[in-house]
Coordinates of C-alpha atoms in Angstrom, one line a residue:
M1 CA 100.6 -77.3 33.2
H2 CA 97.8 -78.8 31.2
P3 CA 94.3 -78.0 32.6
S4 CA 93.7 -81.7 33.1
G5 CA 96.8 -82.3 35.3
P6 CA 98.1 -83.5 37.5
F7 CA 95.1 -85.8 38.1
F8 CA 92.3 -86.6 35.8
T9 CA 89.3 -84.4 36.8
L10 CA 86.1 -83.3 35.0
N11 CA 84.8 -79.8 35.4
G12 CA 81.3 -79.3 36.8
K13 CA 79.6 -79.2 33.4
E14 CA 81.4 -82.3 32.1
Y15 CA 80.6 -84.2 35.3
Q16 CA 76.9 -83.3 35.0
Q17 CA 76.9 -84.7 31.5
A18 CA 78.6 -87.8 32.6
L19 CA 76.1 -88.3 35.5
A20 CA 73.2 -87.9 33.0
L21 CA 74.4 -90.9 31.1
Y22 CA 76.0 -92.8 34.0
P23 CA 74.2 -91.9 37.3
E24 CA 76.2 -94.7 39.0
L25 CA 79.3 -92.5 38.8
A26 CA 78.0 -90.6 41.9
D27 CA 78.2 -93.8 44.0
D28 CA 81.2 -95.4 45.7
V29 CA 81.9 -98.9 44.5
D30 CA 83.2 -102.0 46.2
D31 CA 84.4 -100.2 49.3
V32 CA 86.2 -97.6 47.2
T33 CA 85.6 -94.0 48.1
Y34 CA 86.0 -91.9 45.0
V35 CA 87.0 -88.2 44.8
E36 CA 84.1 -86.5 43.0
K37 CA 84.6 -85.9 39.3
T38 CA 87.6 -88.1 39.2
V39 CA 88.8 -91.7 38.9
T40 CA 90.9 -91.3 42.1
G41 CA 89.7 -93.6 44.8
S42 CA 90.8 -94.8 48.2
I43 CA 90.1 -97.8 50.4
N44 CA 90.0 -98.3 54.2
V45 CA 93.5 -99.6 54.8
G46 CA 92.5 -101.2 58.1
Y47 CA 89.9 -103.4 56.3
D48 CA 91.4 -105.0 53.2
S49 CA 94.7 -103.3 52.5
Y50 CA 94.8 -104.0 48.7
F51 CA 93.0 -103.4 45.5
D52 CA 91.8 -106.7 44.1
N53 CA 91.1 -107.4 40.4
S54 CA 87.4 -106.5 40.5
T55 CA 88.2 -103.2 42.2
I56 CA 90.9 -102.3 39.6
L57 CA 88.5 -103.2 36.8
A58 CA 85.8 -101.0 38.3
Q59 CA 88.3 -98.1 38.4
F60 CA 89.1 -98.6 34.7
E61 CA 85.4 -98.8 33.9
R62 CA 84.9 -95.5 35.7
L63 CA 87.9 -94.0 33.8
F64 CA 86.5 -95.0 30.4
K65 CA 83.0 -93.6 31.3
L66 CA 84.5 -90.3 32.4
L67 CA 87.1 -89.9 29.6
Q68 CA 84.5 -89.4 26.9
F69 CA 83.3 -86.2 28.7
K70 CA 86.7 -84.5 29.2
S71 CA 86.7 -81.7 26.6
E72 CA 90.5 -81.4 26.4
F73 CA 90.7 -85.0 25.4
K74 CA 88.2 -84.9 22.5
N75 CA 89.6 -86.2 19.2
H76 CA 92.7 -87.6 21.0
N77 CA 93.9 -91.2 21.1
I78 CA 94.3 -92.2 24.7
E79 CA 96.7 -94.9 25.8
V80 CA 96.5 -96.3 29.3
I81 CA 99.7 -97.7 30.8
V82 CA 99.3 -100.0 33.8
D83 CA 101.9 -100.9 36.3
N84 CA 101.2 -104.5 37.3
A85 CA 103.9 -104.6 40.0
T86 CA 103.1 -106.1 43.3
T87 CA 104.6 -105.5 46.7
H88 CA 105.2 -107.7 49.8
T89 CA 101.7 -106.8 50.9
A90 CA 100.1 -108.3 47.8
K91 CA 97.3 -110.8 48.6
P92 CA 98.1 -114.3 47.5
Y93 CA 95.2 -115.9 45.6
S94 CA 93.9 -119.4 46.3
L95 CA 91.5 -121.4 44.2
S96 CA 88.7 -120.6 46.5
D97 CA 89.2 -116.8 46.1
F98 CA 89.0 -116.7 42.3
D99 CA 85.7 -115.2 41.2
C100 CA 83.8 -118.3 42.2
F101 CA 80.3 -116.9 42.0
F102 CA 78.2 -116.0 39.0
K103 CA 77.8 -112.2 38.7
S104 CA 74.6 -112.2 36.6
G105 CA 72.1 -114.3 34.8
R106 CA 69.9 -117.1 36.2
N107 CA 72.8 -118.4 38.4
N108 CA 73.6 -115.0 39.9
G109 CA 75.2 -115.4 43.3
L110 CA 75.6 -119.2 43.0
P111 CA 79.0 -120.8 43.1
K112 CA 80.6 -121.5 39.7
G113 CA 82.4 -124.7 40.4
L114 CA 85.9 -125.7 39.1
L115 CA 84.7 -126.6 35.6
E116 CA 83.2 -123.1 35.1
I117 CA 86.4 -121.4 36.5
N118 CA 88.3 -123.6 34.1
K119 CA 86.2 -122.3 31.2
D120 CA 86.9 -118.7 32.4
L121 CA 90.6 -119.4 32.2
N122 CA 90.5 -121.1 28.8
V123 CA 92.4 -124.2 30.1
K124 CA 92.3 -127.3 28.0
L125 CA 91.4 -130.4 30.1
P126 CA 92.0 -134.0 29.3
P127 CA 88.8 -136.0 28.5
K128 CA 87.0 -137.4 31.5
V129 CA 89.1 -135.4 33.9
K130 CA 88.7 -136.3 37.6
L131 CA 88.0 -133.8 40.4
E132 CA 91.5 -134.2 41.9
Q133 CA 93.2 -133.8 38.5
L134 CA 91.1 -130.7 37.8
R135 CA 92.1 -129.2 41.2
Q136 CA 95.8 -129.9 40.4
I137 CA 95.6 -128.4 36.9
L138 CA 93.9 -125.2 38.2
A139 CA 96.3 -125.0 41.2
N140 CA 99.2 -124.9 38.8
H141 CA 97.6 -122.2 36.6
P142 CA 99.5 -118.9 36.6
A143 CA 96.4 -117.1 38.0
F144 CA 96.9 -119.0 41.3
K145 CA 100.7 -118.8 41.5
V146 CA 102.1 -116.4 44.1
V147 CA 105.3 -115.0 42.7
S148 CA 107.5 -112.8 44.9
L149 CA 110.7 -111.2 43.9
I150 CA 111.3 -109.8 47.4

């Protein structure tokens, strides 16, 4: 078996190098408890029993930070394959759940509003769109559709 398998883990020296550049790797993020030196994380199932988009993106960010320090992977091209399947426990999204707050800048923590969410989704709007039209357009966007094959 390859020394990096079956799970992605840094050795002690590699992890110390990663921490020197990215000290935040020692912290758990967004209610995810990470196994030290890895990208493997767990959540409290009794609280929110799903990984949302921001949590998944945080895990990928952690992976990309750690990958550069794994000596066995030096000078290799890495391809990441993601399974985007959902289950019957997947959380349906509503317009009010969708990243509605600014994450940084002068508006940090303030609500974005529908026009700003529209910009994030790159949706073309008719000129002089009314609020109700905007709600309907965004409600029909694939990001807010709950699709179940169960």
